[in-house]
Coordinates of C-alpha atoms (C1' of nucleotides) in Angstrom, one line a residue:
Chain A
M149 CA 1.1 0.3 -6.0
G150 CA 4.5 -0.5 -7.4
M151 CA 7.0 1.8 -9.0
S152 CA 7.2 2.3 -12.7
A153 CA 10.2 0.4 -14.0
C154 CA 13.2 2.7 -13.7
S155 CA 16.7 1.9 -14.7
H156 CA 18.5 4.5 -12.6
H157 CA 19.2 3.6 -9.1
H158 CA 20.5 6.5 -7.1
Q159 CA 18.9 6.4 -3.6
A160 CA 21.1 8.2 -1.1
S161 CA 20.9 6.1 2.0
H162 CA 19.6 8.6 4.7
G163 CA 19.8 5.8 7.2
L164 CA 21.1 6.2 10.8
E165 CA 24.0 4.3 12.3
G166 CA 26.3 4.6 15.3
A167 CA 25.7 7.5 17.7
P168 CA 22.8 9.1 15.9
L169 CA 21.1 5.7 15.7
S170 CA 21.5 5.0 19.4
G171 CA 20.6 8.5 20.2
A172 CA 17.3 8.2 18.4
L173 CA 16.6 4.9 20.0
E174 CA 17.4 6.4 23.4
A175 CA 15.1 9.4 22.7
A176 CA 12.3 7.0 21.8
Q177 CA 12.9 5.1 25.0
V178 CA 12.7 8.3 27.0
R179 CA 9.5 9.4 25.4
C180 CA 8.0 6.0 26.2
V181 CA 8.9 6.4 29.8
R182 CA 7.3 9.8 29.9
L183 CA 4.1 8.5 28.3
N184 CA 4.1 5.3 30.4
E185 CA 4.5 3.1 27.4
R186 CA 6.9 0.2 27.1
M187 CA 9.7 0.2 24.6
T188 CA 10.2 -3.6 24.7
P189 CA 13.0 -5.5 22.8
P190 CA 11.0 -6.4 19.7
R191 CA 9.6 -2.8 19.4
R192 CA 13.0 -1.4 19.8
R193 CA 14.4 -3.8 17.3
V194 CA 11.9 -2.9 14.6
L195 CA 12.4 0.8 15.2
E196 CA 16.1 0.3 14.9
L197 CA 15.7 -1.4 11.5
L198 CA 13.4 1.4 10.3
L199 CA 15.9 4.1 11.5
Q200 CA 18.8 2.2 9.9
A201 CA 16.9 2.0 6.6
G202 CA 16.1 5.6 6.6
G203 CA 13.3 5.0 4.1
P204 CA 10.2 2.8 3.6
M205 CA 10.6 -0.8 4.5
K206 CA 8.3 -3.7 3.7
A207 CA 6.9 -5.7 6.6
Y208 CA 8.5 -8.9 5.3
D209 CA 11.9 -7.3 4.9
L210 CA 11.7 -6.3 8.6
I211 CA 10.6 -9.8 9.4
A212 CA 13.6 -11.2 7.5
K213 CA 16.1 -8.9 9.1
F214 CA 14.7 -9.0 12.6
G215 CA 16.9 -11.8 14.1
E216 CA 20.4 -10.9 15.1
N217 CA 22.0 -13.8 13.4
G218 CA 20.0 -14.1 10.2
A219 CA 17.0 -15.6 11.8
A220 CA 13.6 -14.3 10.7
A221 CA 10.8 -13.2 13.1
K222 CA 7.3 -14.5 13.0
P223 CA 5.0 -12.1 11.2
P224 CA 2.9 -11.1 14.2
T225 CA 6.0 -10.1 16.1
V226 CA 6.8 -7.5 13.6
Y227 CA 3.2 -6.4 12.8
R228 CA 2.5 -5.9 16.5
A229 CA 5.7 -3.8 16.9
L230 CA 4.6 -1.7 13.9
D231 CA 1.2 -1.2 15.4
F232 CA 2.8 0.1 18.5
L233 CA 5.3 2.3 16.8
S234 CA 2.5 3.8 14.6
R235 CA 0.3 4.4 17.6
Q236 CA 3.1 6.2 19.4
G237 CA 4.1 8.2 16.4
F238 CA 7.5 6.6 16.0
A239 CA 6.7 5.3 12.6
H240 CA 4.1 5.6 9.8
R241 CA 2.5 3.2 7.5
I242 CA 2.8 4.4 3.9
E243 CA -0.5 3.2 2.5
S244 CA 0.2 3.4 -1.1
L245 CA 3.4 1.4 -0.8
N246 CA 2.3 -1.1 1.8
A247 CA 5.5 -0.1 3.7
Y248 CA 6.6 1.4 6.9
M249 CA 9.0 4.3 7.7
A250 CA 10.4 5.8 10.9
C251 CA 8.9 9.2 11.7
R252 CA 11.3 12.0 10.9
F253 CA 9.8 14.5 13.3
G254 CA 9.5 15.1 17.0
E255 CA 6.6 14.0 19.1
E256 CA 4.2 16.8 18.4
T257 CA 1.3 15.1 16.6
H258 CA 1.5 16.3 13.0
T259 CA -0.3 15.4 9.8
A260 CA 2.0 12.9 8.3
A261 CA 2.6 13.7 4.6
F262 CA 4.9 12.0 2.1
L263 CA 6.6 12.7 -1.2
I264 CA 7.1 9.4 -3.0
C265 CA 9.1 9.1 -6.2
G266 CA 7.0 6.8 -8.4
C267 CA 10.2 5.8 -10.3
C268 CA 12.9 5.0 -7.7
G269 CA 10.8 4.8 -4.6
E270 CA 12.7 7.5 -2.7
T271 CA 10.3 8.8 -0.1
Q272 CA 10.4 11.8 2.2
E273 CA 8.3 12.7 5.1
I274 CA 7.3 16.4 5.0
E275 CA 5.6 18.8 7.3
G276 CA 3.0 21.5 7.1
V277 CA 0.9 20.3 4.2
A278 CA -2.4 19.7 5.9
P279 CA -5.2 19.9 3.3
A280 CA -6.9 23.2 3.1
N281 CA -10.7 23.2 3.7
L282 CA -10.6 19.7 5.1
E283 CA -12.0 20.8 8.4
G284 CA -14.8 22.6 6.7
A285 CA -15.6 19.7 4.4
A286 CA -15.6 17.2 7.3
K287 CA -17.9 19.4 9.3
A288 CA -20.2 19.9 6.4
A289 CA -20.4 16.1 6.0
G290 CA -20.9 15.6 9.7
Y291 CA -17.5 14.0 10.4
T292 CA -15.3 14.5 13.4
L293 CA -11.7 14.1 12.2
T294 CA -9.2 11.9 13.9
G295 CA -6.3 11.8 11.4
V296 CA -5.3 12.5 7.9
T297 CA -3.1 10.7 5.4
V298 CA -1.4 12.6 2.6
E299 CA 0.7 10.8 0.0
A300 CA 2.0 12.7 -2.9
R301 CA 3.4 10.9 -6.0
G302 CA 5.9 12.4 -8.2
L303 CA 9.4 12.1 -9.6
C304 CA 12.5 13.1 -7.7
T305 CA 15.1 15.2 -9.4
P306 CA 17.4 12.3 -10.6
C307 CA 14.5 10.4 -12.0
A308 CA 12.9 13.4 -13.7
S309 CA 16.1 14.3 -15.4
A310 CA 17.1 10.8 -16.4
Chain B
M76 CA -6.4 -0.6 8.7
G77 CA -9.7 -2.1 9.7
M78 CA -12.5 -0.3 11.5
S79 CA -12.6 -0.1 15.2
A80 CA -15.3 -2.5 16.4
C81 CA -18.6 -0.7 16.2
S82 CA -22.0 -2.0 17.2
H83 CA -24.2 0.4 15.3
H84 CA -24.8 -0.3 11.7
H85 CA -26.5 2.4 9.9
Q86 CA -24.9 2.9 6.5
A87 CA -27.4 4.5 4.1
S88 CA -27.0 2.8 0.8
H89 CA -26.1 5.6 -1.6
G90 CA -25.9 3.0 -4.4
L91 CA -27.3 3.5 -7.8
E92 CA -29.9 1.3 -9.5
G93 CA -32.3 1.5 -12.4
A94 CA -32.2 4.5 -14.6
P95 CA -29.5 6.4 -12.7
L96 CA -27.3 3.4 -12.8
S97 CA -27.7 2.8 -16.5
G98 CA -27.3 6.5 -17.1
A99 CA -24.0 6.6 -15.3
L100 CA -22.8 3.6 -17.2
E101 CA -23.8 5.2 -20.4
A102 CA -22.0 8.4 -19.5
A103 CA -18.9 6.4 -18.8
Q104 CA -19.3 4.7 -22.2
V105 CA -19.6 8.0 -23.9
R106 CA -16.6 9.4 -22.2
C107 CA -14.6 6.3 -23.3
V108 CA -15.5 6.8 -26.9
R109 CA -14.5 10.4 -26.7
L110 CA -11.1 9.5 -25.2
N111 CA -10.6 6.6 -27.6
E112 CA -10.7 4.1 -24.8
R113 CA -12.6 0.8 -24.7
M114 CA -15.4 0.2 -22.2
T115 CA -15.3 -3.6 -22.5
P116 CA -17.7 -6.0 -20.8
P117 CA -15.6 -6.8 -17.8
R118 CA -14.7 -3.1 -17.2
R119 CA -18.3 -2.2 -17.5
R120 CA -19.4 -4.9 -15.1
V121 CA -16.9 -3.9 -12.4
L122 CA -18.0 -0.3 -12.8
E123 CA -21.6 -1.4 -12.5
L124 CA -20.8 -3.2 -9.2
L125 CA -19.0 -0.2 -7.8
L126 CA -21.9 2.1 -8.7
Q127 CA -24.4 -0.2 -7.3
A128 CA -22.5 -0.4 -4.0
G129 CA -22.2 3.3 -3.7
G130 CA -19.3 2.9 -1.3
P131 CA -15.9 1.2 -1.0
M132 CA -15.8 -2.4 -2.2
K133 CA -13.0 -4.9 -1.6
A134 CA -11.5 -6.5 -4.7
Y135 CA -12.5 -10.0 -3.6
D136 CA -16.1 -8.9 -3.1
L137 CA -16.1 -7.7 -6.7
I138 CA -14.6 -11.0 -7.7
A139 CA -17.3 -12.9 -5.9
K140 CA -20.1 -10.9 -7.4
F141 CA -18.8 -10.5 -10.9
G142 CA -20.5 -13.4 -12.5
E143 CA -24.2 -13.0 -13.5
N144 CA -25.3 -16.2 -12.0
G145 CA -23.2 -16.4 -8.8
A146 CA -20.1 -17.4 -10.6
A147 CA -16.9 -15.7 -9.4
A148 CA -14.4 -14.0 -11.7
K149 CA -10.7 -14.8 -11.7
P150 CA -8.7 -12.2 -9.8
P151 CA -6.8 -10.8 -12.7
T152 CA -10.1 -10.0 -14.5
V153 CA -11.2 -7.7 -11.8
Y154 CA -7.8 -6.2 -11.0
R155 CA -7.3 -5.4 -14.6
A156 CA -10.7 -3.7 -14.8
L157 CA -9.9 -1.8 -11.6
D158 CA -6.6 -0.6 -13.1
F159 CA -8.4 0.6 -16.2
L160 CA -11.2 2.4 -14.2
S161 CA -8.6 4.1 -12.0
R162 CA -6.5 5.2 -14.9
Q163 CA -9.6 6.8 -16.6
G164 CA -10.8 8.3 -13.3
F165 CA -14.0 6.2 -13.1
A166 CA -12.9 4.7 -9.8
H167 CA -10.4 5.3 -7.1
R168 CA -8.4 2.9 -4.9
I169 CA -8.8 3.8 -1.2
E170 CA -5.3 2.9 0.0
S171 CA -6.1 2.8 3.7
L172 CA -8.9 0.4 3.2
N173 CA -7.5 -1.7 0.4
A174 CA -10.8 -1.0 -1.3
Y175 CA -12.2 0.6 -4.5
M176 CA -14.9 3.1 -5.0
A177 CA -16.6 4.6 -8.0
C178 CA -15.7 8.2 -8.6
R179 CA -18.4 10.6 -7.6
F180 CA -17.4 13.5 -9.8
G181 CA -17.2 14.3 -13.4
E182 CA -14.3 13.9 -15.6
E183 CA -12.1 16.9 -14.7
T184 CA -9.1 15.5 -13.0
H185 CA -9.3 16.4 -9.4
T186 CA -7.4 15.5 -6.3
A187 CA -9.4 12.6 -4.9
A188 CA -10.0 13.0 -1.2
F189 CA -12.0 10.8 1.1
L190 CA -13.7 11.1 4.5
I191 CA -13.7 7.6 6.1
C192 CA -15.6 6.8 9.2
G193 CA -13.2 4.6 11.3
C194 CA -16.2 3.1 13.0
C195 CA -18.8 2.1 10.5
G196 CA -16.7 2.4 7.3
E197 CA -19.0 5.0 5.7
T198 CA -16.9 6.7 3.1
Q199 CA -17.4 9.9 1.1
E200 CA -15.4 11.3 -1.7
I201 CA -15.0 15.1 -1.4
E202 CA -13.7 17.9 -3.5
G203 CA -11.5 20.9 -3.1
V204 CA -9.2 19.8 -0.3
A205 CA -5.8 19.8 -2.0
P206 CA -3.1 20.1 0.5
A207 CA -1.8 23.6 1.1
N208 CA 1.9 24.2 0.4
L209 CA 2.3 20.8 -1.2
E210 CA 3.5 22.4 -4.4
G211 CA 6.0 24.4 -2.5
A212 CA 7.2 21.5 -0.4
A213 CA 7.5 19.3 -3.5
K214 CA 9.5 21.9 -5.3
A215 CA 11.8 22.5 -2.3
A216 CA 12.5 18.7 -2.2
G217 CA 13.0 18.6 -6.0
Y218 CA 9.9 16.6 -6.8
T219 CA 7.7 16.9 -9.8
L220 CA 4.2 16.0 -8.6
T221 CA 2.0 13.6 -10.5
G222 CA -0.8 12.9 -8.1
V223 CA -1.9 13.2 -4.5
T224 CA -3.9 10.9 -2.2
V225 CA -5.8 12.4 0.7
E226 CA -7.6 10.1 3.1
A227 CA -9.1 11.6 6.2
R228 CA -10.2 9.4 9.1
G229 CA -12.9 10.3 11.5
L230 CA -16.3 9.5 12.9
C231 CA -19.5 10.1 11.0
T232 CA -22.4 11.7 12.9
P233 CA -24.3 8.5 13.8
C234 CA -21.1 6.8 15.1
A235 CA -19.9 9.9 17.0
S236 CA -23.2 10.2 18.8
A237 CA -23.7 6.5 19.6
Chain C
dC261 C1' 6.9 -11.4 49.2
dG262 C1' 3.4 -13.7 46.2
dC263 C1' -1.0 -13.4 44.2
dG264 C1' -4.0 -11.6 40.5
dC265 C1' -4.7 -8.8 36.5
dA266 C1' -3.3 -6.6 32.3
dT267 C1' -0.1 -6.4 28.7
dT268 C1' 3.1 -8.4 25.7
dT269 C1' 5.2 -12.1 23.3
dG270 C1' 5.6 -16.8 21.1
dT271 C1' 3.6 -20.0 17.9
dT272 C1' 0.7 -22.3 14.5
dA273 C1' -2.2 -21.8 11.0
dT274 C1' -4.8 -19.4 7.7
dA275 C1' -7.0 -15.4 5.4
dA276 C1' -6.8 -11.6 2.3
dA277 C1' -4.8 -9.0 -1.4
dG278 C1' -2.4 -8.8 -5.6
dT279 C1' 0.7 -10.4 -9.6
dA280 C1' 3.6 -13.2 -13.1
dA281 C1' 3.4 -15.6 -17.1
dC282 C1' 1.7 -17.3 -21.1
dA283 C1' -2.1 -18.7 -24.2
dT284 C1' -6.2 -17.1 -26.7
dA285 C1' -9.2 -13.8 -28.6
dA286 C1' -10.8 -9.3 -30.3
dC287 C1' -10.2 -5.0 -32.3
dT288 C1' -7.8 -1.8 -35.8
dA289 C1' -4.8 -0.1 -39.2
dG290 C1' -2.8 -0.8 -43.3
Chain D
dC204 C1' -7.0 -10.3 -44.8
dT205 C1' -3.2 -10.0 -42.3
dA206 C1' 0.0 -8.1 -39.0
dG207 C1' 0.3 -5.6 -34.7
dT208 C1' -1.7 -4.1 -30.6
dT209 C1' -4.7 -4.3 -26.9
dA210 C1' -7.7 -7.0 -24.0
dT211 C1' -9.2 -11.4 -21.9
dG212 C1' -8.8 -16.2 -20.0
dT213 C1' -6.4 -19.2 -17.0
dT214 C1' -3.1 -21.4 -13.9
dA215 C1' -0.3 -20.9 -10.4
dC216 C1' 1.9 -18.3 -7.1
dT217 C1' 3.6 -14.3 -4.2
dT218 C1' 3.0 -10.9 -0.8
dT219 C1' 0.6 -8.9 3.0
dA220 C1' -1.7 -9.4 7.1
dT221 C1' -4.5 -11.5 11.0
dA222 C1' -7.0 -15.0 14.1
dA223 C1' -6.6 -17.7 17.9
dC224 C1' -4.6 -19.4 21.9
dA225 C1' -0.8 -20.6 25.0
dA226 C1' 3.2 -18.9 27.6
dA227 C1' 5.6 -15.3 29.8
dT228 C1' 6.4 -10.9 31.7
dG229 C1' 5.5 -6.6 34.3
dC230 C1' 3.0 -4.3 37.9
dG231 C1' -0.1 -3.0 41.7
dC232 C1' -1.4 -4.4 46.2
dG233 C1' -2.5 -6.9 50.4

DNA sequence: CGCGCATTTGTTATAAAGTAACATAACTAG
DNA sequence: CTAGTTATGTTACTTTATAACAAATGCGCG
């Protein structure tokens, strides 16, 4: 759930802007065309906000920032865009934060895993940490796997040393 | 979030009752004494409901069932008990379901991992599936780990064959 | 083209999940 | 027994998310 109270606010921004931002949006667009999916204006706008943020965003912050001129969106507009972006792998829901984040990696379907600082909220998506033995345990229990969520809690360097 | 619609409702109950139930409650009580923690009536009651259910329960279902004679609890009563039970390892929050489940294992602190059927909701806690390389990835990113959540989605045997 | 179907969006309303804040009570150490 | 801490009771509210249905848009096809 929430962070522990933490007095030191560092939080490098990590967000995209300018050419990298439009490049990432363009790449998403291209990928949609290839997959026969539609990158519509609201979907594109939500992805843009996530890429600009460069970290986890709450749904209602997206809703508040959605409109170009300070106007908010209606909740379903943003939730539907988030559903789409998650289905296509452009974004992930971070369950333990009730937040959403642009996917850092390419289109290959990976096991999304996150390192979350419990103090400042800094969150990184990481690769290659699929749980060992999970396949075996699932098989033993008679489950066919469709996806795995890994969310690791910890302290980032600045928070640990403060 | 929710399950995919699914017409077949099997769901073996897995819940405790009678002697096994009171035994489990007694064991929790004993463990609390040893750790100098207090197994108070509301905490005990919430744990009892979780053990009886034998599977994930929503907070508001616990709230509704809390009172002995059909009376509901106030939300903070149950949420506080759930916080306590989670801290002590008697229960886990299942992030991707917004639900809570009694811990199936003993007191050793383990990485809680779950197999969740996306169709019928059947959920099992499993052991020994800590993510490979997570320690390394965390270290590389400068994180000190404090805990890990693993939630695997899939289809249980009845749902897969239906 | 223009008709029909599927997908997406707009909109209103409401459900579900969780917490803040503060008063009261119960344990526990001295 | 009294002061401090921990837990509970209670009211009110915030945050998060979805249902339901109407309007619009895109898209294949005759």
